[in-house]
Amino acid sequence: MSIALPSAVALDSRFARELPEMAVAWQAADAPEPRLLALDESLAVELGLDPDRLRGPDGVRLLVGAAVPAGATPVAQAYAGHQFGGYSPRLGDGRALLLGELVDGDGRLWDLHLKGSGRTPFARGGDGFAVVGPMLREYVVSRAMHALGVPTTRSLAVVATGRTVRRETALPGAVLARVAAGHLRVGSFQYARATGDLGLVRRLADHAIARHHPGVDGYLGLFDAVVSAQASLVARWMLVGFVHGVMNTDNMTISGETIDYGPCAFLDAFDPAAVYSSIDHGGRYAFGNQPAIAEWNLARLAEALLPLLHDDQERAVAVAVEALGRFRPQYNAAFSAGMAAKLGLPGGADLDAGLVDELLAVLRDGHVDFTSFFRTLSGVARGAAAPDLAGIGGWVARWRALGPDADAMDRVNPVYIPRNHLVEEALGAATDGDLAPFERLVEAVSAPFDERSGLERYAAPAPADFGAYRTFCGT
Ligand code: AMP
Ligand code: MG
């Protein structure tokens, strides 16, 4: 069945049209009793969609894929990927569909994508479904990331399907409607390259340039642009204490948006070795490893692009190695500028790297809550006593002598992040049918820099008895 979209917005099928070898036309599974759990109204409006109509029966049917807009061609996207370092030639959307591309008021294309919409030909052993808790987790964490100014896919809505899904226990099923500048991944290029069809790799690269990096100079320009976007993105993660948890090459975008919120978490105590994912036994995706892993993933992208970089393979490798070498300086510059801002200091080459390193060592050794520390520090800039921490006295004196700007600090250091204990509390209640804690958490993290009375518990570190937090990939 076809309906008109809940507003006069076109849904294009550009990916399906330009890259048919990587698109399998498919339909969402039926949702027996769809019920809207969350809707980002501001995002709907940005996209030119009417929130009231999305809330209505036709809107909800659209958001679970039950009603396909006229002219749309929903597809499962093919991609490959390195998962924890091991290559899988065929991953793809096992439980997701690209409904098509929305065109916003400025003519920009946005992927409208469903997750948890049923088995596709890429499902392998999976059931194709998703459950309420993890989809609400993606909703609230991606919303927080966006509010923090970190590039990310966005969550338009979560709809409970009315289906019971078997995990370790029986859980309520849900579909997430996700919006992104694009869902191309490093693994998309790995897939195209592995087909041996260079025409396909070139067409994919042309598609990526047109959608994400228009105006770059050729295919090396595309690679450079992805390197820059990822250097900047991962620096942002490190500055807000975000641990992605599963930085496989199929979970790294060409657009530079954070994607796939599975076993992700925000740091409580600052610790480069922090790992939250229950399946990351070796700590490959530990907080402090993220920049190095991003660089490793970009090397896989370079390999996939090699034949486009130069006809002579040796020259192509040399060009790629040189380009990849630009990741570290760009990452370091972005991190350093961000830390200067967090410390209320002018950025650039003026910032003494030793000052940052020394502070981070104090935070690590003292198991200091990463987020609240920087708000405490703006208080110190205004004249409050320094926190009682081993080794901080000399550091504070040096920092204060640089004249930090406390108000500028409060504009970049969040009060509210989706703290792990609050997320668990909210998702547990929502799974049992009470959405109030979830809605309150969304409200807090949607304006993260703006301290409000009544939200004190959303700013406080985890209670001591919360213990070693683990998230599970069983999403
Ligand atoms: P992720 O770790 O969520 O990025 O997923 C990795 C791969 O597993 C992707 O190809 C997903 O489509 C697939 N996948 C994850 N969960 C399921 C599921 N329940 N059913 C089918 N495929 C799944
Ligand atoms: Mg994924």
XYZ file of C-alpha atoms and ligand atoms in Angstrom:
499
model
C 0.000 0.000 0.000
C 1.136 3.538 -0.670
C 0.320 6.773 1.096
C 1.419 10.316 0.573
C 4.071 11.429 3.083
C 2.573 13.387 5.978
C 3.644 16.573 4.224
C 4.553 17.553 0.701
C 8.133 16.300 0.927
C 9.583 14.093 -1.770
C 11.245 10.784 -0.945
C 13.970 10.100 -3.475
C 15.627 6.728 -4.178
C 18.992 8.016 -5.238
C 21.062 5.301 -3.578
C 18.912 2.536 -5.047
C 19.028 4.153 -8.473
C 22.748 4.946 -8.645
C 24.057 1.844 -6.868
C 21.645 -0.987 -7.650
C 24.359 -3.605 -7.046
C 24.424 -2.512 -3.419
C 20.675 -2.229 -2.849
C 18.185 -5.040 -2.326
C 14.579 -3.882 -2.624
C 12.801 -5.100 0.484
C 9.779 -4.545 2.662
C 9.424 -4.036 6.390
C 7.850 -6.775 8.485
C 4.376 -6.157 9.735
C 4.053 -4.336 13.085
C 1.034 -5.897 14.817
C 0.232 -2.984 17.114
C 2.386 0.085 16.458
C 2.571 2.662 19.238
C 4.709 5.816 19.106
C 7.111 6.002 22.070
C 9.278 8.958 21.119
C 9.297 11.613 18.412
C 11.868 14.362 17.889
C 9.507 17.136 16.899
C 12.250 19.662 16.256
C 13.922 17.258 13.824
C 10.597 16.607 12.105
C 10.143 20.327 11.599
C 13.710 20.717 10.299
C 12.880 18.087 7.705
C 9.649 19.790 6.708
C 7.488 17.037 8.247
C 4.442 17.831 10.323
C 4.863 16.350 13.836
C 1.090 16.096 14.370
C 0.662 14.060 11.228
C 3.605 11.844 12.152
C 1.823 11.141 15.436
C -1.306 10.113 13.596
C -2.036 6.574 12.355
C -0.618 7.161 8.847
C 2.495 8.791 10.270
C 3.130 5.909 12.656
C 2.628 3.434 9.803
C 5.261 5.340 7.836
C 7.642 5.243 10.823
C 7.503 1.430 11.018
C 7.666 0.900 7.254
C 4.089 -0.445 7.047
C 3.108 2.273 4.597
C 5.620 3.009 1.884
C 5.366 6.523 0.416
C 4.376 6.634 -3.241
C 7.429 6.381 -5.480
C 9.766 5.183 -2.729
C 11.909 2.051 -3.075
C 12.934 0.790 0.382
C 16.199 -1.143 0.199
C 18.563 -3.062 2.422
C 22.063 -1.718 1.795
C 24.975 -4.052 1.173
C 28.267 -3.499 2.950
C 31.225 -5.467 4.214
C 33.326 -4.707 7.262
C 36.070 -5.503 9.709
C 34.456 -6.514 12.994
C 36.943 -6.436 15.877
C 39.667 -6.636 13.235
C 38.283 -9.670 11.367
C 36.943 -9.161 7.846
C 33.378 -10.139 6.896
C 32.746 -9.796 3.174
C 28.963 -9.615 3.508
C 27.286 -7.786 6.380
C 24.698 -5.353 5.092
C 21.420 -4.216 6.628
C 20.272 -7.400 8.291
C 17.442 -5.693 10.159
C 17.301 -2.244 8.625
C 15.955 -0.512 5.542
C 16.750 2.691 3.761
C 13.267 4.009 2.959
C 14.707 6.679 0.719
C 16.071 10.196 0.820
C 14.101 13.143 2.120
C 14.755 16.503 0.518
C 14.683 19.346 3.050
C 13.783 22.989 2.441
C 17.378 23.753 1.388
C 17.429 20.953 -1.176
C 19.667 18.744 0.992
C 19.153 14.985 0.990
C 18.611 13.060 4.226
C 18.429 9.288 4.475
C 15.265 8.074 6.182
C 16.183 4.691 7.580
C 14.465 2.108 9.758
C 16.209 -0.180 12.221
C 14.457 -3.257 13.587
C 12.125 -3.574 10.589
C 12.530 -7.336 10.122
C 14.833 -9.849 8.473
C 16.401 -9.016 5.133
C 18.587 -11.167 2.851
C 21.551 -9.895 4.935
C 20.129 -11.131 8.254
C 22.322 -14.249 8.539
C 21.341 -15.785 11.908
C 19.579 -12.704 13.257
C 15.837 -12.291 13.716
C 15.761 -8.879 12.057
C 14.156 -7.190 15.029
C 15.129 -4.638 17.646
C 13.755 -4.082 21.123
C 12.473 -1.043 22.971
C 15.393 -0.537 25.395
C 18.267 -0.352 22.875
C 16.241 1.721 20.380
C 15.366 4.264 23.086
C 19.053 4.198 24.053
C 20.021 5.159 20.494
C 17.315 7.829 20.549
C 18.473 9.514 23.762
C 22.214 9.185 23.173
C 22.067 10.450 19.585
C 19.867 13.311 20.734
C 22.425 14.202 23.411
C 25.275 13.988 20.902
C 23.485 16.327 18.528
C 22.794 18.789 21.343
C 26.468 18.592 22.324
C 27.387 19.621 18.789
C 28.811 16.227 17.802
C 27.967 15.128 14.229
C 25.612 12.181 14.426
C 22.824 10.276 12.773
C 19.605 11.461 14.387
C 16.631 9.642 15.770
C 13.315 10.827 14.439
C 11.137 8.351 16.292
C 10.886 5.084 18.170
C 7.737 3.033 17.673
C 6.888 -0.049 19.722
C 5.693 -2.695 17.283
C 3.520 -4.761 19.599
C 5.655 -7.792 18.754
C 7.408 -9.776 21.441
C 11.057 -10.361 20.590
C 13.121 -13.155 22.109
C 16.448 -12.091 23.580
C 17.706 -13.562 26.872
C 14.120 -12.901 27.911
C 10.992 -11.932 25.994
C 11.137 -8.185 25.285
C 8.911 -5.631 23.544
C 9.922 -5.029 19.922
C 10.524 -1.581 18.447
C 11.565 0.183 15.268
C 13.836 3.226 15.251
C 13.367 5.750 12.452
C 16.749 7.301 11.849
C 17.789 10.271 9.777
C 21.313 10.857 8.499
C 23.202 12.832 5.909
C 24.022 9.344 4.719
C 24.545 5.721 5.638
C 27.622 5.063 3.481
C 30.286 3.406 5.552
C 33.919 2.453 5.171
C 32.441 -1.030 4.793
C 30.393 0.139 1.771
C 33.660 0.801 -0.069
C 35.125 -2.485 1.130
C 32.094 -4.259 -0.302
C 32.300 -2.469 -3.645
C 36.029 -3.108 -3.958
C 35.625 -6.808 -3.115
C 33.253 -7.267 -6.051
C 36.229 -6.530 -8.326
C 34.064 -4.116 -10.312
C 36.080 -0.902 -10.458
C 33.208 0.846 -12.189
C 31.129 0.221 -9.072
C 33.844 1.591 -6.773
C 34.044 4.700 -8.940
C 30.278 5.144 -8.999
C 30.142 4.741 -5.218
C 32.899 7.314 -4.803
C 31.103 9.730 -7.146
C 27.891 9.222 -5.174
C 29.757 9.850 -1.894
C 31.376 13.010 -3.235
C 28.081 14.396 -4.519
C 26.247 13.693 -1.288
C 28.851 14.314 1.380
C 31.893 16.127 0.125
C 30.901 18.166 -2.928
C 33.677 20.201 -4.454
C 36.586 17.994 -3.382
C 39.396 17.485 -5.843
C 39.012 13.976 -7.227
C 39.111 10.689 -5.340
C 42.130 11.648 -3.256
C 40.116 14.704 -2.290
C 37.325 12.395 -1.152
C 39.717 10.365 0.987
C 41.209 13.552 2.455
C 37.734 14.816 3.286
C 36.802 11.599 5.105
C 40.105 11.679 7.012
C 39.375 15.259 8.097
C 35.766 14.552 9.019
C 36.743 11.528 11.124
C 39.686 13.315 12.783
C 37.314 16.050 13.827
C 34.560 13.629 14.875
C 36.717 11.401 17.055
C 38.273 14.480 18.683
C 34.731 15.555 19.608
C 34.065 12.138 21.135
C 37.231 12.386 23.211
C 36.303 15.875 24.410
C 32.882 14.786 25.698
C 34.041 11.418 27.041
C 32.071 9.302 24.558
C 32.973 5.652 24.063
C 31.440 4.279 20.852
C 32.117 0.697 21.825
C 31.968 -0.989 18.409
C 34.079 0.956 15.917
C 33.974 -1.722 13.248
C 34.549 -0.444 9.708
C 30.853 -0.980 8.959
C 30.084 1.438 11.786
C 32.219 4.320 10.470
C 30.522 6.730 8.092
C 31.838 8.510 5.024
C 29.813 11.577 6.057
C 31.628 11.913 9.393
C 28.497 11.288 11.471
C 28.533 9.063 14.543
C 26.542 5.936 13.707
C 25.171 2.831 15.426
C 24.688 3.389 19.096
C 25.049 -0.103 20.467
C 27.236 -0.696 23.494
C 28.140 2.992 23.745
C 28.575 4.959 26.957
C 29.806 8.243 28.353
C 32.710 8.114 30.780
C 31.960 8.559 34.416
C 35.487 8.649 35.901
C 38.130 9.675 33.383
C 39.993 6.581 32.248
C 41.632 6.002 28.849
C 41.267 2.231 29.415
C 37.483 2.444 29.932
C 35.534 -0.282 28.081
C 31.774 -0.712 28.480
C 30.936 -3.292 25.856
C 30.444 -6.772 27.226
C 31.958 -8.303 24.082
C 35.085 -6.111 23.838
C 37.278 -8.455 25.860
C 40.605 -7.174 24.537
C 39.734 -3.518 24.978
C 40.189 -2.871 21.243
C 37.580 -0.107 21.406
C 38.598 1.347 24.789
C 38.074 5.105 25.194
C 41.739 5.974 24.685
C 42.135 3.692 21.633
C 39.479 5.442 19.572
C 41.780 7.789 17.609
C 44.113 4.916 16.685
C 41.169 2.733 15.653
C 39.750 5.526 13.494
C 43.113 5.732 11.754
C 43.145 1.933 11.283
C 39.662 2.037 9.763
C 40.703 4.848 7.426
C 43.591 2.674 6.237
C 40.968 0.081 5.240
C 39.110 2.804 3.319
C 42.357 3.780 1.579
C 42.902 0.156 0.532
C 39.437 0.028 -0.987
C 40.066 3.280 -2.876
C 43.585 2.443 -4.107
C 42.722 1.760 -7.768
C 41.041 5.172 -7.930
C 44.058 6.982 -6.501
C 46.567 6.042 -9.191
C 46.860 3.551 -12.063
C 50.212 2.445 -10.741
C 49.653 0.535 -7.505
C 52.913 1.583 -5.900
C 52.163 5.235 -6.576
C 48.629 4.729 -5.280
C 49.949 3.300 -2.007
C 52.397 6.184 -1.613
C 49.629 8.725 -2.150
C 47.336 6.928 0.317
C 50.015 6.644 3.004
C 50.786 10.331 2.707
C 47.106 11.237 2.944
C 46.561 8.967 5.935
C 49.492 10.715 7.585
C 47.337 13.817 7.773
C 44.954 12.138 10.224
C 47.138 12.458 13.329
C 48.039 16.145 13.019
C 44.401 16.986 12.278
C 43.162 14.920 15.198
C 45.746 16.463 17.534
C 44.888 19.988 16.416
C 41.147 19.379 16.896
C 41.635 17.790 20.315
C 43.991 20.504 21.450
C 41.669 23.304 20.290
C 38.764 21.591 22.034
C 40.684 21.161 25.283
C 41.702 24.825 25.182
C 38.014 25.712 24.887
C 37.094 23.383 27.761
C 39.726 25.136 29.873
C 38.500 28.614 28.873
C 41.776 29.440 27.167
C 42.571 30.807 23.737
C 43.295 27.839 21.472
C 45.832 27.206 18.805
C 49.534 26.679 19.163
C 49.546 28.822 22.330
C 48.131 26.023 24.447
C 50.797 24.210 26.399
C 50.239 20.503 25.649
C 51.908 19.680 28.962
C 49.129 21.524 30.786
C 46.500 19.235 29.262
C 48.502 16.027 29.726
C 49.170 16.853 33.362
C 45.493 17.534 34.038
C 44.361 14.318 32.368
C 46.854 12.347 34.478
C 45.449 13.931 37.642
C 41.881 13.094 36.558
C 42.808 9.511 35.726
C 44.754 8.923 38.944
C 42.011 10.502 41.037
C 39.141 8.627 39.253
C 37.521 12.011 38.731
C 34.115 12.342 37.080
C 35.052 13.740 33.656
C 31.918 15.776 32.901
C 31.282 17.470 36.238
C 34.967 18.300 36.719
C 34.955 20.963 33.996
C 31.894 22.695 35.440
C 33.567 22.657 38.857
C 36.600 24.192 37.188
C 34.660 27.142 35.775
C 33.636 27.803 39.379
C 37.335 27.805 40.287
C 37.943 30.304 37.471
C 35.349 32.508 39.205
C 37.219 32.263 42.500
C 35.889 29.101 44.203
C 38.342 26.833 45.990
C 40.088 24.204 43.865
C 38.731 20.653 44.214
C 40.470 18.482 46.755
C 42.547 16.328 44.443
C 46.077 15.006 44.697
C 48.401 16.952 42.413
C 45.888 19.598 41.325
C 47.129 22.565 43.381
C 50.126 23.500 41.224
C 48.164 22.828 38.081
C 45.309 25.147 39.109
C 47.744 27.953 39.904
C 49.360 27.692 36.452
C 46.005 27.499 34.703
C 44.483 30.432 36.578
C 47.491 32.556 35.737
C 46.464 32.180 32.077
C 43.199 34.026 32.762
C 40.551 31.414 31.871
C 37.148 32.672 30.721
C 34.590 30.961 32.993
C 31.535 31.884 30.910
C 33.154 30.512 27.755
C 33.859 27.274 29.658
C 30.207 26.914 30.591
C 29.231 27.222 26.947
C 31.274 24.165 25.929
C 31.303 21.939 29.032
C 27.968 20.137 29.478
C 26.095 19.882 32.752
C 23.914 17.042 31.484
C 24.988 13.967 29.561
C 23.122 10.653 29.299
C 24.833 9.159 32.315
C 24.904 5.394 32.332
C 22.938 4.955 35.552
C 20.248 7.358 34.318
C 20.030 5.654 30.937
C 19.634 2.259 32.595
C 16.965 3.595 34.926
C 15.054 5.226 32.045
C 15.236 2.218 29.726
C 14.234 -0.189 32.471
C 11.151 1.892 33.282
C 10.272 2.305 29.588
C 10.522 -1.431 28.963
C 8.031 -1.852 31.818
C 5.729 0.736 30.231
C 6.637 3.921 32.145
C 8.079 6.525 29.766
C 8.281 9.394 32.291
C 11.947 8.875 33.374
C 12.982 8.551 29.710
C 11.194 11.751 28.750
C 12.789 13.634 31.627
C 16.239 12.385 30.636
C 15.654 13.442 27.024
C 14.616 16.873 28.265
C 17.787 17.212 30.367
C 20.252 16.161 27.677
C 18.540 18.139 24.910
C 19.910 21.372 26.416
C 23.153 20.096 27.924
C 24.921 23.366 28.676
C 22.003 25.139 30.287
C 21.906 24.404 34.029
C 18.320 24.238 35.301
C 16.924 23.865 38.796
C 15.066 20.650 39.427
C 17.491 18.646 37.287
C 20.231 18.267 39.919
C 20.225 14.483 39.871
C 20.850 14.548 36.114
C 24.073 16.479 36.721
C 25.388 14.290 39.523
C 27.958 11.522 39.009
C 26.855 7.912 39.320
C 26.220 6.690 42.858
C 29.179 4.737 44.240
C 27.184 1.489 44.243
C 26.508 1.689 40.486
C 29.749 -0.254 40.002
C 31.435 -1.379 36.817
C 28.990 -0.589 34.054
C 28.578 -2.924 31.119
C 26.413 -2.597 28.051
C 25.432 -5.475 25.883
C 25.573 -5.913 22.156
C 22.394 -7.988 22.209
C 20.485 -5.121 20.685
P 25.851 -3.748 14.408
O 26.865 -4.380 15.294
O 24.552 -3.411 15.053
O 26.404 -2.609 13.630
O 25.429 -4.898 13.345
C 26.362 -5.653 12.646
C 25.661 -6.476 11.592
O 24.749 -7.401 12.199
C 24.853 -5.707 10.595
O 24.981 -6.358 9.364
C 23.440 -5.804 11.148
O 22.462 -5.627 10.141
C 23.438 -7.221 11.689
N 22.454 -7.432 12.764
C 22.535 -7.002 14.046
N 21.471 -7.402 14.747
C 20.668 -8.109 13.906
C 19.408 -8.800 14.031
N 18.742 -8.848 15.190
N 18.926 -9.413 12.928
C 19.578 -9.393 11.760
N 20.754 -8.764 11.586
C 21.302 -8.133 12.634
Mg 26.209 -1.369 12.314
